[in-house]
PDB file of N, CA and C in Angstrom:
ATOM      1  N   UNK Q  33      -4.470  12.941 -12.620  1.00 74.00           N
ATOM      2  CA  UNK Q  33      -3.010  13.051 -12.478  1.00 74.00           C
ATOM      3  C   UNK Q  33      -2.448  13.755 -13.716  1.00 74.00           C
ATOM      4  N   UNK Q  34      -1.784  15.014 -13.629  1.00 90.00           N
ATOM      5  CA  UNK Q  34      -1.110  15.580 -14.752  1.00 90.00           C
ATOM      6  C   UNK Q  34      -0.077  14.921 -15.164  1.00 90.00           C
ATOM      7  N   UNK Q  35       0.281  14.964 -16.370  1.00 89.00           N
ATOM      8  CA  UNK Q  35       1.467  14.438 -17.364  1.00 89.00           C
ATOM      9  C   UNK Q  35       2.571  14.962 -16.644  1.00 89.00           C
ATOM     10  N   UNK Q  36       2.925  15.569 -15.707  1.00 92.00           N
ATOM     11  CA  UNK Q  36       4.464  16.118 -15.406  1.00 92.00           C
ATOM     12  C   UNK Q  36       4.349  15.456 -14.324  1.00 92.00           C
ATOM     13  N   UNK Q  37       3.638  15.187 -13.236  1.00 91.00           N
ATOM     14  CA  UNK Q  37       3.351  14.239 -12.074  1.00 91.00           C
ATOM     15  C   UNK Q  37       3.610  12.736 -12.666  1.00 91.00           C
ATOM     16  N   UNK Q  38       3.199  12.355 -13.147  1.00 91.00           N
ATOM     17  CA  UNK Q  38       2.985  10.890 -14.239  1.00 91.00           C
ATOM     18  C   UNK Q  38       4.717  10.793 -14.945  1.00 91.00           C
ATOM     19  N   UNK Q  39       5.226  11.686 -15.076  1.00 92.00           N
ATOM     20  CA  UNK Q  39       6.011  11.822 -15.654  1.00 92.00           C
ATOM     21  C   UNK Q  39       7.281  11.472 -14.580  1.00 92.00           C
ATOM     22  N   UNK Q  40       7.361  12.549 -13.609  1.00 92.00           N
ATOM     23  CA  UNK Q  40       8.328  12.152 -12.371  1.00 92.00           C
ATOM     24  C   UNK Q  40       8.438  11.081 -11.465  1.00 92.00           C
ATOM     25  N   UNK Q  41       6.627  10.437 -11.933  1.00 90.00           N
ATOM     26  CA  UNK Q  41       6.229   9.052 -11.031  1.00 90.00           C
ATOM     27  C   UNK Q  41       6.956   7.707 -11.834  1.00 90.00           C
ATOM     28  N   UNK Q  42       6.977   7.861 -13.119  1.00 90.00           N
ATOM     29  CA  UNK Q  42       7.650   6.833 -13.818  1.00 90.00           C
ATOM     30  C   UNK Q  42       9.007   7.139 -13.544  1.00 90.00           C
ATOM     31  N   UNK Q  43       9.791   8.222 -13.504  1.00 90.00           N
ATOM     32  CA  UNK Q  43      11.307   8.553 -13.295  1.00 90.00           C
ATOM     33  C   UNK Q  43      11.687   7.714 -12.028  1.00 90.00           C
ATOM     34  N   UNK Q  44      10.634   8.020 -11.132  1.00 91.00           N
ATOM     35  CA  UNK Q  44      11.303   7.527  -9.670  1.00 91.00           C
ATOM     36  C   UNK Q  44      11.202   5.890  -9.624  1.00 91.00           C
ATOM     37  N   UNK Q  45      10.151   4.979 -10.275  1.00 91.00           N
ATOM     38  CA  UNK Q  45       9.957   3.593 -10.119  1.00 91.00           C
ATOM     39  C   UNK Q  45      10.472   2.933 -11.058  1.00 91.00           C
ATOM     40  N   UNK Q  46      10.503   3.298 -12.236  1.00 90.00           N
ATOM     41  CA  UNK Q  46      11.220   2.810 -13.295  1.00 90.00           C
ATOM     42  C   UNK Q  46      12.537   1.864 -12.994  1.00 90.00           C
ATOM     43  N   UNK Q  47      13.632   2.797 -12.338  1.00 86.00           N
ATOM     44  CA  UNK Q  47      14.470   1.957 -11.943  1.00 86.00           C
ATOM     45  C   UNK Q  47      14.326   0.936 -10.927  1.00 86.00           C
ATOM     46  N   UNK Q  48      13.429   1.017 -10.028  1.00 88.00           N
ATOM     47  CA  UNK Q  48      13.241  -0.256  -9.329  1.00 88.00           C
ATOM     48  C   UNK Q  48      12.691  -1.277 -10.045  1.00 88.00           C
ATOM     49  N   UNK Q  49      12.240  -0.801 -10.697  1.00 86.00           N
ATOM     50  CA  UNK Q  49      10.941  -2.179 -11.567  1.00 86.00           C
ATOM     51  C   UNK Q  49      12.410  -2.753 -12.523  1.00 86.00           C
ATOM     52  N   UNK Q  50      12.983  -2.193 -13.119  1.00 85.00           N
ATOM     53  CA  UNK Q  50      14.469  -2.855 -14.129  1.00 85.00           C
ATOM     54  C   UNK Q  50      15.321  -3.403 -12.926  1.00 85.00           C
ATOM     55  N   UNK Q  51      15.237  -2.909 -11.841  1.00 82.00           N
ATOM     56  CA  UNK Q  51      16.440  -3.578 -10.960  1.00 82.00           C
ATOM     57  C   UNK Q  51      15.204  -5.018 -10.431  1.00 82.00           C
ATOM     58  N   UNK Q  52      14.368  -5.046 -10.117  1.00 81.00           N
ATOM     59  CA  UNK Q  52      13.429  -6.344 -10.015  1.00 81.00           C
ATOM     60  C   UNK Q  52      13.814  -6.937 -10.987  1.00 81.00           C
ATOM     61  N   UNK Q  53      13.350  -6.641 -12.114  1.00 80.00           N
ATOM     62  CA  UNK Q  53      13.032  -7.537 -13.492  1.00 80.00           C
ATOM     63  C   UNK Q  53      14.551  -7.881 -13.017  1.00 80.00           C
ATOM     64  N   UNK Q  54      15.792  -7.178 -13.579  1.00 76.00           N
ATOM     65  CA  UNK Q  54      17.382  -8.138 -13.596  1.00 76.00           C
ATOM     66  C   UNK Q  54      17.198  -9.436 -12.415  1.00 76.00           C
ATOM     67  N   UNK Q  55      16.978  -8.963 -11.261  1.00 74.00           N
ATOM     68  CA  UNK Q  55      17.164  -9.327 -10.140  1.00 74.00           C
ATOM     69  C   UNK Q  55      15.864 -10.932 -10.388  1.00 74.00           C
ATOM     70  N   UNK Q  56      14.880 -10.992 -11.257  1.00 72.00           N
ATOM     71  CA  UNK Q  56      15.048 -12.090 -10.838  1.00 72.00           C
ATOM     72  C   UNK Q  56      15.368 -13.433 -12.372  1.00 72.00           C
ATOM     73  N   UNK Q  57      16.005 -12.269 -13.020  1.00 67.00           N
ATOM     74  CA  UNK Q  57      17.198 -13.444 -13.603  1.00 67.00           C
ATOM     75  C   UNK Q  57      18.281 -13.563 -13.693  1.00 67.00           C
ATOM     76  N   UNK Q  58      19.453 -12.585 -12.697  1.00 64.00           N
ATOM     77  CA  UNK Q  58      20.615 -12.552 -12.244  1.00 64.00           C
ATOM     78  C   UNK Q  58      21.179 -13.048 -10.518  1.00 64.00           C
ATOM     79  N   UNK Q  59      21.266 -14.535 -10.503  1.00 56.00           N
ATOM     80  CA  UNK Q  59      21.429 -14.483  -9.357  1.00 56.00           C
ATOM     81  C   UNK Q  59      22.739 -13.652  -8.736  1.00 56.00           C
ATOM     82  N   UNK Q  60      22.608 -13.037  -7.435  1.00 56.00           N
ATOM     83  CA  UNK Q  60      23.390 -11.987  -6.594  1.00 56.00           C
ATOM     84  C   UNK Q  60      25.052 -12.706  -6.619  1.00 56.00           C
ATOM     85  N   UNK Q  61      25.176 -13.968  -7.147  1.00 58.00           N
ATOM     86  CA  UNK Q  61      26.603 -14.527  -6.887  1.00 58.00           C
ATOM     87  C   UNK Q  61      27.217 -14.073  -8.005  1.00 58.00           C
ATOM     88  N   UNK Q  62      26.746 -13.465  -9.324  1.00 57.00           N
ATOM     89  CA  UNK Q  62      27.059 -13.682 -10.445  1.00 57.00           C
ATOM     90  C   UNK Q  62      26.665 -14.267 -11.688  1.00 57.00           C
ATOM     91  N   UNK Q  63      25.978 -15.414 -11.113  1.00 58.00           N
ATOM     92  CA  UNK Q  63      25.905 -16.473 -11.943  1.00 58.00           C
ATOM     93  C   UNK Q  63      24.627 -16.109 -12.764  1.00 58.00           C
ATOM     94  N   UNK Q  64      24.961 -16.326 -13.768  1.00 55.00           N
ATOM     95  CA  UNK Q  64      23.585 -15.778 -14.650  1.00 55.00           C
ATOM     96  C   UNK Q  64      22.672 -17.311 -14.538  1.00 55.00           C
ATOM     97  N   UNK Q  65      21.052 -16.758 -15.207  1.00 56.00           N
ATOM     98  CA  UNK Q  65      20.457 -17.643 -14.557  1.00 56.00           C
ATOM     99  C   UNK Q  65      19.600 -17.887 -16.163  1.00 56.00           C
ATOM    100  N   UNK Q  66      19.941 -17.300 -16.734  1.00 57.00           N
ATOM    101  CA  UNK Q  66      19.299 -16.925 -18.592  1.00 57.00           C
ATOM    102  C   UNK Q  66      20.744 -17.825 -19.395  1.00 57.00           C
ATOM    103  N   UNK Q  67      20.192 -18.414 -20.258  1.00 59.00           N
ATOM    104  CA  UNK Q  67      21.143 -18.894 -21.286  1.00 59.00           C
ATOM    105  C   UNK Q  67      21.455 -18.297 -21.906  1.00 59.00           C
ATOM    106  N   UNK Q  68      22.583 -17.662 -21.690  1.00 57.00           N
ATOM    107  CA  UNK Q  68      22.725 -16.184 -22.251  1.00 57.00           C
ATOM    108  C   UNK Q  68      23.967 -17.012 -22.957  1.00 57.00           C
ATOM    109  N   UNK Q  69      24.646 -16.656 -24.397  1.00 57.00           N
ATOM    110  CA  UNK Q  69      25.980 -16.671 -24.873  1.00 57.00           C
ATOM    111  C   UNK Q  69      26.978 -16.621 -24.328  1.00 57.00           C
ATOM    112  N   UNK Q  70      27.199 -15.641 -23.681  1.00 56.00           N
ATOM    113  CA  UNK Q  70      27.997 -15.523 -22.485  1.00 56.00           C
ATOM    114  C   UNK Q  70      28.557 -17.041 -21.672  1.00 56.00           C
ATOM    115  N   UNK Q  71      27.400 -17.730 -21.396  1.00 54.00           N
ATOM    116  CA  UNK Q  71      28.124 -18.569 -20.380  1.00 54.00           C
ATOM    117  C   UNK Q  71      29.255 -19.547 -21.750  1.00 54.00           C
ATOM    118  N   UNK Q  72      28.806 -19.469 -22.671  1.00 55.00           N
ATOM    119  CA  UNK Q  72      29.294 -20.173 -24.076  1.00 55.00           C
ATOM    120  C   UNK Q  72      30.384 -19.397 -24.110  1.00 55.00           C
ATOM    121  N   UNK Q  73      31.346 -18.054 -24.071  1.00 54.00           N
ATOM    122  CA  UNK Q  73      32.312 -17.242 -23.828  1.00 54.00           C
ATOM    123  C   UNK Q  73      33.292 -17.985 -22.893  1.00 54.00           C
ATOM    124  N   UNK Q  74      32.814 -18.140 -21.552  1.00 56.00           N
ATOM    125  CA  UNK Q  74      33.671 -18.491 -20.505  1.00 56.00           C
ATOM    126  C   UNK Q  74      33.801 -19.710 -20.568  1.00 56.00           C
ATOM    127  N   UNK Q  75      32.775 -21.132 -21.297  1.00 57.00           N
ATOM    128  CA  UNK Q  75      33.806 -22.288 -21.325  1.00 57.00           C
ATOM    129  C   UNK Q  75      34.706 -22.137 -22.641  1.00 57.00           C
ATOM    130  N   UNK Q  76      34.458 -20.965 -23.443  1.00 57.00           N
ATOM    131  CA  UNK Q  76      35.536 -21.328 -24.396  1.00 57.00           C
ATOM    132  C   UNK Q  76      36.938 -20.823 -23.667  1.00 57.00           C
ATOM    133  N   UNK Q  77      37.024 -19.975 -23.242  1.00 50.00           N
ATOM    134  CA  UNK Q  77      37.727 -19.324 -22.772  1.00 50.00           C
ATOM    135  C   UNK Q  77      38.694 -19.653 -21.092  1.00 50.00           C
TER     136      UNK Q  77
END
């Protein structure tokens, strides 16, 4: 496999593999699912 093939093959999956990875610690309602600071934001707030 050439480096410019390899190259366009990571361009095209890349974003699915980051939208997986979010997807399975952002549940689809919003609600974060990571103890993120954030949720520490909105009860101060």
């Amino acid at each position: 496999m050439n480096p410019q093939a390899r190259r366009s093959l990571a361009r095209a999956i890349a974003p699915r593999i980051a939208i997986a990875l979010l997807g399975q610690f952002v549940n689809w309602d919003g609600e974060n699912t990571l103890p993120l600071p954030t949720q520490q934001l909105a009860i101060n707030n």
